CSV table of C-alpha atoms and ligand atoms in Angstrom, one decimal:
chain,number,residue,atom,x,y,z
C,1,UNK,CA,-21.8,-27.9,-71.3
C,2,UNK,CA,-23.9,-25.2,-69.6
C,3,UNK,CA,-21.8,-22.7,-67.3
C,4,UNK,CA,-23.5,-21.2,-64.3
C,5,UNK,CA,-24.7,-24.6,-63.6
C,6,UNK,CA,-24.3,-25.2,-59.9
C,7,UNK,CA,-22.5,-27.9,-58.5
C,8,UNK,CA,-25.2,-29.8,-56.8
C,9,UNK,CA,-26.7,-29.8,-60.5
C,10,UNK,CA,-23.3,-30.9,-61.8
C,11,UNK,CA,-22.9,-33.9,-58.9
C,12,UNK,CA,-26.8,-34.7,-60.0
C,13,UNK,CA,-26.4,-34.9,-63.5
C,14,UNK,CA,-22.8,-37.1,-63.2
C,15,UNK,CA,-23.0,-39.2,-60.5
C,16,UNK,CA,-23.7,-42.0,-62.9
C,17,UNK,CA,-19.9,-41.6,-64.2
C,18,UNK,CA,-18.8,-42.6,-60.6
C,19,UNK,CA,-18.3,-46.3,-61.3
C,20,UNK,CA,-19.1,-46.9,-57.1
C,21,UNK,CA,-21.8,-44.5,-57.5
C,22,UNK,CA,-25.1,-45.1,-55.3
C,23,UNK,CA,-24.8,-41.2,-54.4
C,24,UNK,CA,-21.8,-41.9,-52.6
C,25,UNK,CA,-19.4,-39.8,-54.8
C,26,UNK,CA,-22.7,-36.8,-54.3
C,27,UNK,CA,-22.1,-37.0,-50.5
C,28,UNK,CA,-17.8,-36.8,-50.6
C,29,UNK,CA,-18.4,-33.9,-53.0
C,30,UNK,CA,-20.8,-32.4,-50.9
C,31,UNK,CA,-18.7,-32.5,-47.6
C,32,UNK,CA,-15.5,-31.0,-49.5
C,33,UNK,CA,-18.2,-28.2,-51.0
C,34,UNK,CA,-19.6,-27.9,-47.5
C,35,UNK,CA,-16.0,-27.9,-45.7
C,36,UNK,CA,-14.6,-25.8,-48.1
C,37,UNK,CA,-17.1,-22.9,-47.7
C,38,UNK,CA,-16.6,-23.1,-44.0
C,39,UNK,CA,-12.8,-23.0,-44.7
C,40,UNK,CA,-13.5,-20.0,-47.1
C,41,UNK,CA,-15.5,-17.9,-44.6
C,42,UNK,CA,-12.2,-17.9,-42.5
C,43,UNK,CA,-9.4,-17.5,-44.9
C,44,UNK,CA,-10.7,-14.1,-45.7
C,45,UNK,CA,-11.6,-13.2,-42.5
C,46,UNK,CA,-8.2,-13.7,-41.1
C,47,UNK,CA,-6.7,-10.4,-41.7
C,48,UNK,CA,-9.4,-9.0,-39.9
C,49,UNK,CA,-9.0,-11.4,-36.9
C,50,UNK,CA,-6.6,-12.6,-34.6
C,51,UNK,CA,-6.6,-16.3,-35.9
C,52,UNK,CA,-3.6,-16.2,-38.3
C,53,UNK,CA,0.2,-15.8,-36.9
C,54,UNK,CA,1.5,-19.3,-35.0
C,55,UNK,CA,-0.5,-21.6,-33.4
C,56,UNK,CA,2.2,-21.7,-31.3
C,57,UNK,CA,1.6,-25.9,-32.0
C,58,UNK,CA,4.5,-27.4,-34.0
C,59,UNK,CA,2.8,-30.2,-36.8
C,60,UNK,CA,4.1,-33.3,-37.6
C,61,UNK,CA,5.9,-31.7,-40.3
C,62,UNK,CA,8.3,-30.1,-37.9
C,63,UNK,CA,6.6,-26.5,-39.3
C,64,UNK,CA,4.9,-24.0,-36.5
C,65,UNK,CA,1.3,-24.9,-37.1
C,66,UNK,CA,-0.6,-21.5,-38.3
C,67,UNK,CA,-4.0,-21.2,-36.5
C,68,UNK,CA,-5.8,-21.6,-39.8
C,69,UNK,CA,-4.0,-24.7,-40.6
C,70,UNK,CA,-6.1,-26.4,-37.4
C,71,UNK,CA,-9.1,-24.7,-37.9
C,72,UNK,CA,-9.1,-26.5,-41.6
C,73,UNK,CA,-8.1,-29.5,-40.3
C,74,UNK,CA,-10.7,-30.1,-38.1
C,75,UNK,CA,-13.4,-28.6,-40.7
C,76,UNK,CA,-12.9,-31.0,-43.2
C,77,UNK,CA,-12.3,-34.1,-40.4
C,78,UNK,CA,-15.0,-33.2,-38.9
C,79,UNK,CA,-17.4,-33.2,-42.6
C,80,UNK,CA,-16.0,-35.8,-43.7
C,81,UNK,CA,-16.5,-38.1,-40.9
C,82,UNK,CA,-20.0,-37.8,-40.6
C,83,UNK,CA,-21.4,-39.0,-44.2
C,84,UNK,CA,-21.5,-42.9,-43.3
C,85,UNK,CA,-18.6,-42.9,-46.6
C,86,UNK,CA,-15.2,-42.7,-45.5
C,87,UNK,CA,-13.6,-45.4,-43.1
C,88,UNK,CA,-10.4,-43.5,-43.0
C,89,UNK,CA,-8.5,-39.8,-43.7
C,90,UNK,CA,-4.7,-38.9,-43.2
C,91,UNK,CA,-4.0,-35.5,-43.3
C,92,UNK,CA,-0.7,-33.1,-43.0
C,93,UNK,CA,-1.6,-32.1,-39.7
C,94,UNK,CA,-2.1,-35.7,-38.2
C,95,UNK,CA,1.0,-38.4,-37.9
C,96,UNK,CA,-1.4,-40.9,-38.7
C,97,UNK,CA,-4.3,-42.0,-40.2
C,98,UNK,CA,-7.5,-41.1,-38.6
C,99,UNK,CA,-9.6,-44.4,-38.5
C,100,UNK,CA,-13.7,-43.7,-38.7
C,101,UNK,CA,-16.0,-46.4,-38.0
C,102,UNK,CA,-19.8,-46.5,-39.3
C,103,UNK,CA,-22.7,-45.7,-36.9
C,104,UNK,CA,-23.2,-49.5,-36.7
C,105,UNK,CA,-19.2,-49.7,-35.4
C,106,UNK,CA,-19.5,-52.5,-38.9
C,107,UNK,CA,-17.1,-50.7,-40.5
C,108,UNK,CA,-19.3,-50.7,-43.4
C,109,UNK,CA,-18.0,-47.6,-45.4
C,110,UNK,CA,-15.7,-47.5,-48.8
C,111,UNK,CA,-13.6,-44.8,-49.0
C,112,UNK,CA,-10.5,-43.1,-47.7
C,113,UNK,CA,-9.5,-39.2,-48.3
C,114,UNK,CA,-5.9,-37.8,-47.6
C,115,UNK,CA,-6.5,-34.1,-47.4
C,116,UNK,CA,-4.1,-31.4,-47.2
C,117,UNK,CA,-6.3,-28.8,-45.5
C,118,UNK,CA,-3.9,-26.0,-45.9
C,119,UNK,CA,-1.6,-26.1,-48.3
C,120,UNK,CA,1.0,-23.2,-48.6
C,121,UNK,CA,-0.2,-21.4,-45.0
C,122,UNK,CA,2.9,-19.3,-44.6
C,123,UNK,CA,1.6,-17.6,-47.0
C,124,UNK,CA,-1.6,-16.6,-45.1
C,125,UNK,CA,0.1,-13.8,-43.0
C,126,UNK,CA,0.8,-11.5,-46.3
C,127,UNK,CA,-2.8,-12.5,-47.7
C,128,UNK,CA,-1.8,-14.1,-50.6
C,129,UNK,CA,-3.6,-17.5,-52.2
C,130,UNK,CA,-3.6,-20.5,-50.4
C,131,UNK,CA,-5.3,-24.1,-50.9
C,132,UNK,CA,-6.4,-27.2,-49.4
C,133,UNK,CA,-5.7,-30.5,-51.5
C,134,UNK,CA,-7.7,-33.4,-51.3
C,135,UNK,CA,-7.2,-37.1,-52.9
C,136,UNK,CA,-10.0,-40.1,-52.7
C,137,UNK,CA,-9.1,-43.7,-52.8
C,138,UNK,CA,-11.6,-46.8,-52.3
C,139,UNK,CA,-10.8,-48.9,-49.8
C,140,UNK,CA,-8.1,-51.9,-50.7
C,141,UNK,CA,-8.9,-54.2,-46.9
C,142,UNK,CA,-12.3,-56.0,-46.2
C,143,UNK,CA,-15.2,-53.5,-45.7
C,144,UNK,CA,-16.4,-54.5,-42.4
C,145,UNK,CA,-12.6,-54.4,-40.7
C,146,UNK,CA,-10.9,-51.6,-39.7
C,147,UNK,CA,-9.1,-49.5,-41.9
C,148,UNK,CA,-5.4,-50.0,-42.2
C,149,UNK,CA,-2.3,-48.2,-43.7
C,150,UNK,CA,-2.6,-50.2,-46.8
C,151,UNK,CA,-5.7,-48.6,-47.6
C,152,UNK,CA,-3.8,-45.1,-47.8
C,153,UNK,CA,-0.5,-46.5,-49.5
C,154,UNK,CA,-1.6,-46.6,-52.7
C,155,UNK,CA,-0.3,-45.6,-56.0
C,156,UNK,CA,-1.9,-42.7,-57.0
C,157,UNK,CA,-3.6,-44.3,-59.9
C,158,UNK,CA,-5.7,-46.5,-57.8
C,159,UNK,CA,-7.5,-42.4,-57.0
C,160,UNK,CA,-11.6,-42.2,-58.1
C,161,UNK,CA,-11.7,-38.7,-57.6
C,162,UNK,CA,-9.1,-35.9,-56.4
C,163,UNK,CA,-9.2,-32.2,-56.4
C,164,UNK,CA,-8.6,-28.7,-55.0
C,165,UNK,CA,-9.7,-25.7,-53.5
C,166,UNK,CA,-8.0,-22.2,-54.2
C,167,UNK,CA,-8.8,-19.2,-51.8
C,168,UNK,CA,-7.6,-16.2,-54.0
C,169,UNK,CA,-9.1,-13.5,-55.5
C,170,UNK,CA,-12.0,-15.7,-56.0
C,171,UNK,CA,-12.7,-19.2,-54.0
C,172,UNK,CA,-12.8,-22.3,-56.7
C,173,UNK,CA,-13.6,-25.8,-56.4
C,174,UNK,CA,-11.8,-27.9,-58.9
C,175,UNK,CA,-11.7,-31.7,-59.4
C,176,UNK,CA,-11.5,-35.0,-61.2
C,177,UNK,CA,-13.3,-38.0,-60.9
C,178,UNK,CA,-11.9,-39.7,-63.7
C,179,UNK,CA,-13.9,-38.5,-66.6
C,180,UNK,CA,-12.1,-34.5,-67.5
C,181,UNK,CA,-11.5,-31.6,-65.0
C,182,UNK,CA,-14.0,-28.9,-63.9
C,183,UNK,CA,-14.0,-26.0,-62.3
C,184,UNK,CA,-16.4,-24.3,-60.1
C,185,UNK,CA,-16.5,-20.6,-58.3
C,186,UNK,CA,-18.2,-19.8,-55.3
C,187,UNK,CA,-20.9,-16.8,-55.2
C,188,UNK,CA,-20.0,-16.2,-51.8
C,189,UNK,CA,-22.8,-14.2,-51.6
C,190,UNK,CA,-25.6,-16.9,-51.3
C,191,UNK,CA,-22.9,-19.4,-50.6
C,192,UNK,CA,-23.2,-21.6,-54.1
C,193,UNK,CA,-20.5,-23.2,-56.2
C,194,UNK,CA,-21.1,-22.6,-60.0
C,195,UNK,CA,-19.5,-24.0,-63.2
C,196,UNK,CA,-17.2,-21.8,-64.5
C,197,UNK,CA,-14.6,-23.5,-66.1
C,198,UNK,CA,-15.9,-26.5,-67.7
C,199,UNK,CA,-13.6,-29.4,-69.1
C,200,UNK,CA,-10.4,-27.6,-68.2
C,201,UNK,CA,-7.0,-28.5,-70.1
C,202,UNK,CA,-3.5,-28.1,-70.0
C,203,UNK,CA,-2.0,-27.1,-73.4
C,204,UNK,CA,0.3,-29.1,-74.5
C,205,UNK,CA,2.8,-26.8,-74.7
C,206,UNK,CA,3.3,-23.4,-72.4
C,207,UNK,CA,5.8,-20.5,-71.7
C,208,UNK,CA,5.6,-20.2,-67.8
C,209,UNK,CA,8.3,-22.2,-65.6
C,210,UNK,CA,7.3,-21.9,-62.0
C,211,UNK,CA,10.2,-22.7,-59.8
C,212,UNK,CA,12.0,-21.4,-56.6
C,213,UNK,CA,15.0,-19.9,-57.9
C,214,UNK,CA,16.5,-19.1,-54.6
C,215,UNK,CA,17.4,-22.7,-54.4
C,216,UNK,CA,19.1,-23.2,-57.5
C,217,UNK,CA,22.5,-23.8,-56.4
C,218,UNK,CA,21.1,-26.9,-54.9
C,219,UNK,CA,19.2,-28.7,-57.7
C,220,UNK,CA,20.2,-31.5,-59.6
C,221,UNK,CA,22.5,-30.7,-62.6
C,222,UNK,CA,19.3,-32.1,-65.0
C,223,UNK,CA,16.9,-29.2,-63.5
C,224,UNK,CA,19.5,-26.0,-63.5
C,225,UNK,CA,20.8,-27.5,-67.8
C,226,UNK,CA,16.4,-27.0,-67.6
C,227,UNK,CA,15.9,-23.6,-66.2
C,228,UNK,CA,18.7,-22.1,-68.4
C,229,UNK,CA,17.1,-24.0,-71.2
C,230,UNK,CA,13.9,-21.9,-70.2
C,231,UNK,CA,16.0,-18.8,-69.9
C,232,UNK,CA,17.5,-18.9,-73.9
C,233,UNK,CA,16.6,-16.1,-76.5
C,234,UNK,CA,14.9,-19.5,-78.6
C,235,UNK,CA,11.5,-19.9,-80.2
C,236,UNK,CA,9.3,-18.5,-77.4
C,237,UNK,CA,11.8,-18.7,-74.9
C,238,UNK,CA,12.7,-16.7,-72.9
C,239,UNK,CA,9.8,-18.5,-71.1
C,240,UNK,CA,8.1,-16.2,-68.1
C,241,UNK,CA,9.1,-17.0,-64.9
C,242,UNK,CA,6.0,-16.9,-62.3
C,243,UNK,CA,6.2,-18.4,-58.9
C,244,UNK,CA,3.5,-17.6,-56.2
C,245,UNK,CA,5.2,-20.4,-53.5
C,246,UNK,CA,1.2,-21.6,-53.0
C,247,UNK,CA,1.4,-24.8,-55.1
C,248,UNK,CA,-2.0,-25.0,-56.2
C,249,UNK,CA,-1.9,-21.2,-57.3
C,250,UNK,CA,0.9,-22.0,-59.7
C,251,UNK,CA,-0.6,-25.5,-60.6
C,252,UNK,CA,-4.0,-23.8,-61.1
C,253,UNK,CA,-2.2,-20.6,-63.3
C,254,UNK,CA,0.0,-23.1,-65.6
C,255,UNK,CA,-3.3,-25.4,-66.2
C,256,UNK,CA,-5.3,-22.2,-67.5
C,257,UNK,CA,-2.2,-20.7,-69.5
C,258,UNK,CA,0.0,-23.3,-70.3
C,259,UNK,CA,3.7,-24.0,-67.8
C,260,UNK,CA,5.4,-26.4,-65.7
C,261,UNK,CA,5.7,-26.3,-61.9
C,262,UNK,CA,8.7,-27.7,-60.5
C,263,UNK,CA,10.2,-29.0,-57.4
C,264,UNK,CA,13.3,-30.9,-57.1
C,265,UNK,CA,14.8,-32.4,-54.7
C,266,UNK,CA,17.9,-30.8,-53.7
C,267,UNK,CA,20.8,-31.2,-51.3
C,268,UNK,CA,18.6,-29.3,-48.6
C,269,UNK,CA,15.2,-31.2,-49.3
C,270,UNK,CA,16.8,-34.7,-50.8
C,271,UNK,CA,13.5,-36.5,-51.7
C,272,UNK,CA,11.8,-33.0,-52.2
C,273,UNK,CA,9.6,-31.2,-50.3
C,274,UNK,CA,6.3,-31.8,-51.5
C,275,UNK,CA,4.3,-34.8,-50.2
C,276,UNK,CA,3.2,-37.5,-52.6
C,277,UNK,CA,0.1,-38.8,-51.0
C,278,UNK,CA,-1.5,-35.8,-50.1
C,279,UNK,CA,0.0,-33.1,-52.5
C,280,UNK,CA,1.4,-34.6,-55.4
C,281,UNK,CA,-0.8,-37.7,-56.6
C,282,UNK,CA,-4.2,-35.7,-56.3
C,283,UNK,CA,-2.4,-32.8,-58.4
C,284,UNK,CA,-0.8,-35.6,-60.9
C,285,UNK,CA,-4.4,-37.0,-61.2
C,286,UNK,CA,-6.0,-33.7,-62.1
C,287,UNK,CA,-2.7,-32.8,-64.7
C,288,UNK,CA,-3.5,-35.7,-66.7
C,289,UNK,CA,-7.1,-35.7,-66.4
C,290,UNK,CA,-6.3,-32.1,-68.4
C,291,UNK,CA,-3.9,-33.8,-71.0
C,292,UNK,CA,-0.9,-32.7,-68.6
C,293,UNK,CA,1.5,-35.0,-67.2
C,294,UNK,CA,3.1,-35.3,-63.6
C,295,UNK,CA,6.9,-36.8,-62.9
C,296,UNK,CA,9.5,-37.5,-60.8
C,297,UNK,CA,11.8,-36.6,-63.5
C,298,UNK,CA,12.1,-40.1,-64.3
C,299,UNK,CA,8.7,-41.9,-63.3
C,300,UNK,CA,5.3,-41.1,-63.6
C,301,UNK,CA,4.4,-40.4,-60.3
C,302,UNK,CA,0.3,-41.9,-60.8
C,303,UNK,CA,2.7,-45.3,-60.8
C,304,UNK,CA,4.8,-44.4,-57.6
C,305,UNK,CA,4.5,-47.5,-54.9
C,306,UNK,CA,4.0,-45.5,-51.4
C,307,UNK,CA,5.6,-46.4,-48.3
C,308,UNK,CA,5.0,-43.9,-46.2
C,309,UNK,CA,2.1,-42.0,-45.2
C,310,UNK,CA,4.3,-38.3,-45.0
C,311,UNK,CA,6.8,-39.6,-48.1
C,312,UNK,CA,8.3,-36.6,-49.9
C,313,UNK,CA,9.1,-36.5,-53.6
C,314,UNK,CA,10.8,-34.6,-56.9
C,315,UNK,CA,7.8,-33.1,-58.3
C,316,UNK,CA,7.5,-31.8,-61.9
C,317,UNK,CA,4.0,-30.6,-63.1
C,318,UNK,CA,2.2,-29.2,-66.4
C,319,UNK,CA,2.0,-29.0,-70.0
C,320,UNK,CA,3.1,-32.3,-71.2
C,321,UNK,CA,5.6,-31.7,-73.8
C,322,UNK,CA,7.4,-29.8,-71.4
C,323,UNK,CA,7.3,-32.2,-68.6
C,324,UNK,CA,9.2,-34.4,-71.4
C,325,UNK,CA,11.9,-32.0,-71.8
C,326,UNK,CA,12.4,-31.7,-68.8
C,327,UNK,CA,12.9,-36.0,-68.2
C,328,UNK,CA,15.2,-35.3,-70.9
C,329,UNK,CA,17.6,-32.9,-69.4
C,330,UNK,CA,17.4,-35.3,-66.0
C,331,UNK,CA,18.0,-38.8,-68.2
C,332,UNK,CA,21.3,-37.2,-70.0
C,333,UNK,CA,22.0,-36.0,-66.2
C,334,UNK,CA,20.8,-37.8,-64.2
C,335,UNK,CA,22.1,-37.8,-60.7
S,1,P6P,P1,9.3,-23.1,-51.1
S,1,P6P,C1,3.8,-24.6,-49.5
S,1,P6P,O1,4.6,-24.7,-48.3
S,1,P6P,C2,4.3,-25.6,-50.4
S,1,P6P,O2,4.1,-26.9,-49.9
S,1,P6P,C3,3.7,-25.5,-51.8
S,1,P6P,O3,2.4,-25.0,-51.7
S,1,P6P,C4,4.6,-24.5,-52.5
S,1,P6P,O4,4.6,-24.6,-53.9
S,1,P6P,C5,6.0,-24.8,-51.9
S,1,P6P,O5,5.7,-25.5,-50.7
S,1,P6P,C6,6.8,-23.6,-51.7
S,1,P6P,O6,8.1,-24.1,-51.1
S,1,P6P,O7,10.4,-23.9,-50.6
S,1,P6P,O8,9.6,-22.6,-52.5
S,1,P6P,O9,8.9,-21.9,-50.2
């Protein structure tokens, strides 16, 4: 596949993979591309202007709300809502879902997005990578009623397309919509998104763990029998320990050189910490899209049945063979 394609070629030339296509997947992609540009322009700016530091807002999360977390919020809200596509988004920063009706108030359009416009914001005061997250469902209800929660609770294999954006060193687009994972860099110099990475893939094995060791003590027996596993003189292990605390860095590191991103719940976060609907099934989609695999420790999360809209859950990422060790050290312990 050609690099330095642009994405607007890419969309072009595989919009006929998009089973719903009629240019519909073209114009989600194109809001994201468009949104995330916007959201770009501000993330590197914010050193240099008085928009990071607390919003003073707290979210529905319980977490003070950093200034940037809004501003990319409403960026994405607001592209999103205004392609005649999506009848719905939920987001981290909202309770619930936002419902959006079609110019002919018909409720006419497919598709509902659960975004995570931010993702790892604390980390925005000490200018290190940060992401937003987003995940693309068609609608399950009538077209031509009003969205409903059901349309957002479902299991993340029901997803047509899901993906992320990293601000770091450089700003990438990367995503799935069912047929292999690409990824694309902005030129932020004339604004365009080009192919960089085509047809990206998780090894199947890897030697990076990415983990926050600081809560150790509180893990499940299963996940501290693995880390110490991934600390033995065996093989290539010790494995290399490399956590940024900006999931989609790690997830986006371990999928270029091979690892496993974990977080479990513990007696401080008992379901986890990270959020299935908005964080973990888009991620989980794009692992096994690049021969990864996502768990729970004992399910594959694609198959999890959602109940809520903010659910948390165990999360274990990355190289597929050692995803399965790790279900192996939870099943012989498995509470
Ligand atoms: P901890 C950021 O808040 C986030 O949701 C992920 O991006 C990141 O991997 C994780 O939480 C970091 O959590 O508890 O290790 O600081």
């Amino acid at each position: 596949m050609r690099k330095n394609k642009t994405l607007g070629e890419f969309i072009i030339e595989n919009q006929a993979e998009f089973q719903y296509s009629s240019g519909e997947l073209s114009k989600l992609i194109n809001a994201i591309r468009l949104a995330a540009k916007v959201v770009n322009h501000e993330v590197n700016k914010a050193g240099l202007v008085d928009i990071t530091g607390s919003y003073g807002d707290i979210n529905v999360q319980g977490e003070e709300q950093q200034k940037l977390d809004v501003l990319a919020h409403e960026k994405f809200i607001q592209t999103l809502s205004n392609r005649e596509i999506v009848c719905g988004i939920a987001s981290e920063e909202e309770e619930s879902f936002i419902s959006i009706n079609s110019l002919d108030h018909r409720h006419q359009n497919k598709y509902v997005v659960l975004i995570d416009p931010l993702d790892g914001s604390s980390n925005i005061d000490v200018n290190v990578s940060v992401g937003t997250i987003f995940s693309i469902y068609r609608r399950v209800t009538p077209i031509g009623t009003p969205v409903t929660l059901e349309d957002f609770l479902q299991p993340g294999k029901n997803q047509v397309a899901a993906g992320y954006v990293v601000y770091g060193t450089s700003t990438m687009l990367v995503y799935s919509t069912g047929h292999g994972v690409n990824g694309f860099t902005l030129n932020p110099a004339i604004g365009t998104f080009y192919l960089s990475h085509p047809n990206m893939q998780y090894s199947e094995d890897g030697n990076i763990y990415s983990v926050n060791e600081g809560n150790y003590i509180h893990f499940p027996q299963g996940v501290k029998n693995y880390i110490k596993y991934c600390q033995q003189e065996e093989g290539d292990r010790p494995y290399t320990s490399r956590y940024i605390g900006s999931l989609v860095s790690d997830f986006h590191r371990n999928m270029i050189k091979g690892g496993i991103y974990l977080y479990p719940k513990s007696s401080k976060a008992p379901n986890g910490k990270l959020r299935l609907l908005y964080e973990c099934n888009p991620m989980a989609f794009i692992a096994e899209q690049a021969g990864g695999s996502a768990s729970d420790g004992f399910r594959r999360i694609l198959d999890l049945q959602p109940t809520e809209l903010h659910q948390r859950t165990p999360f274990f990422c990355g190289s597929k063979n050692m995803v399965s060790t790790l279900e192996e050290f939870m099943h012989k312990s498995p509470i």
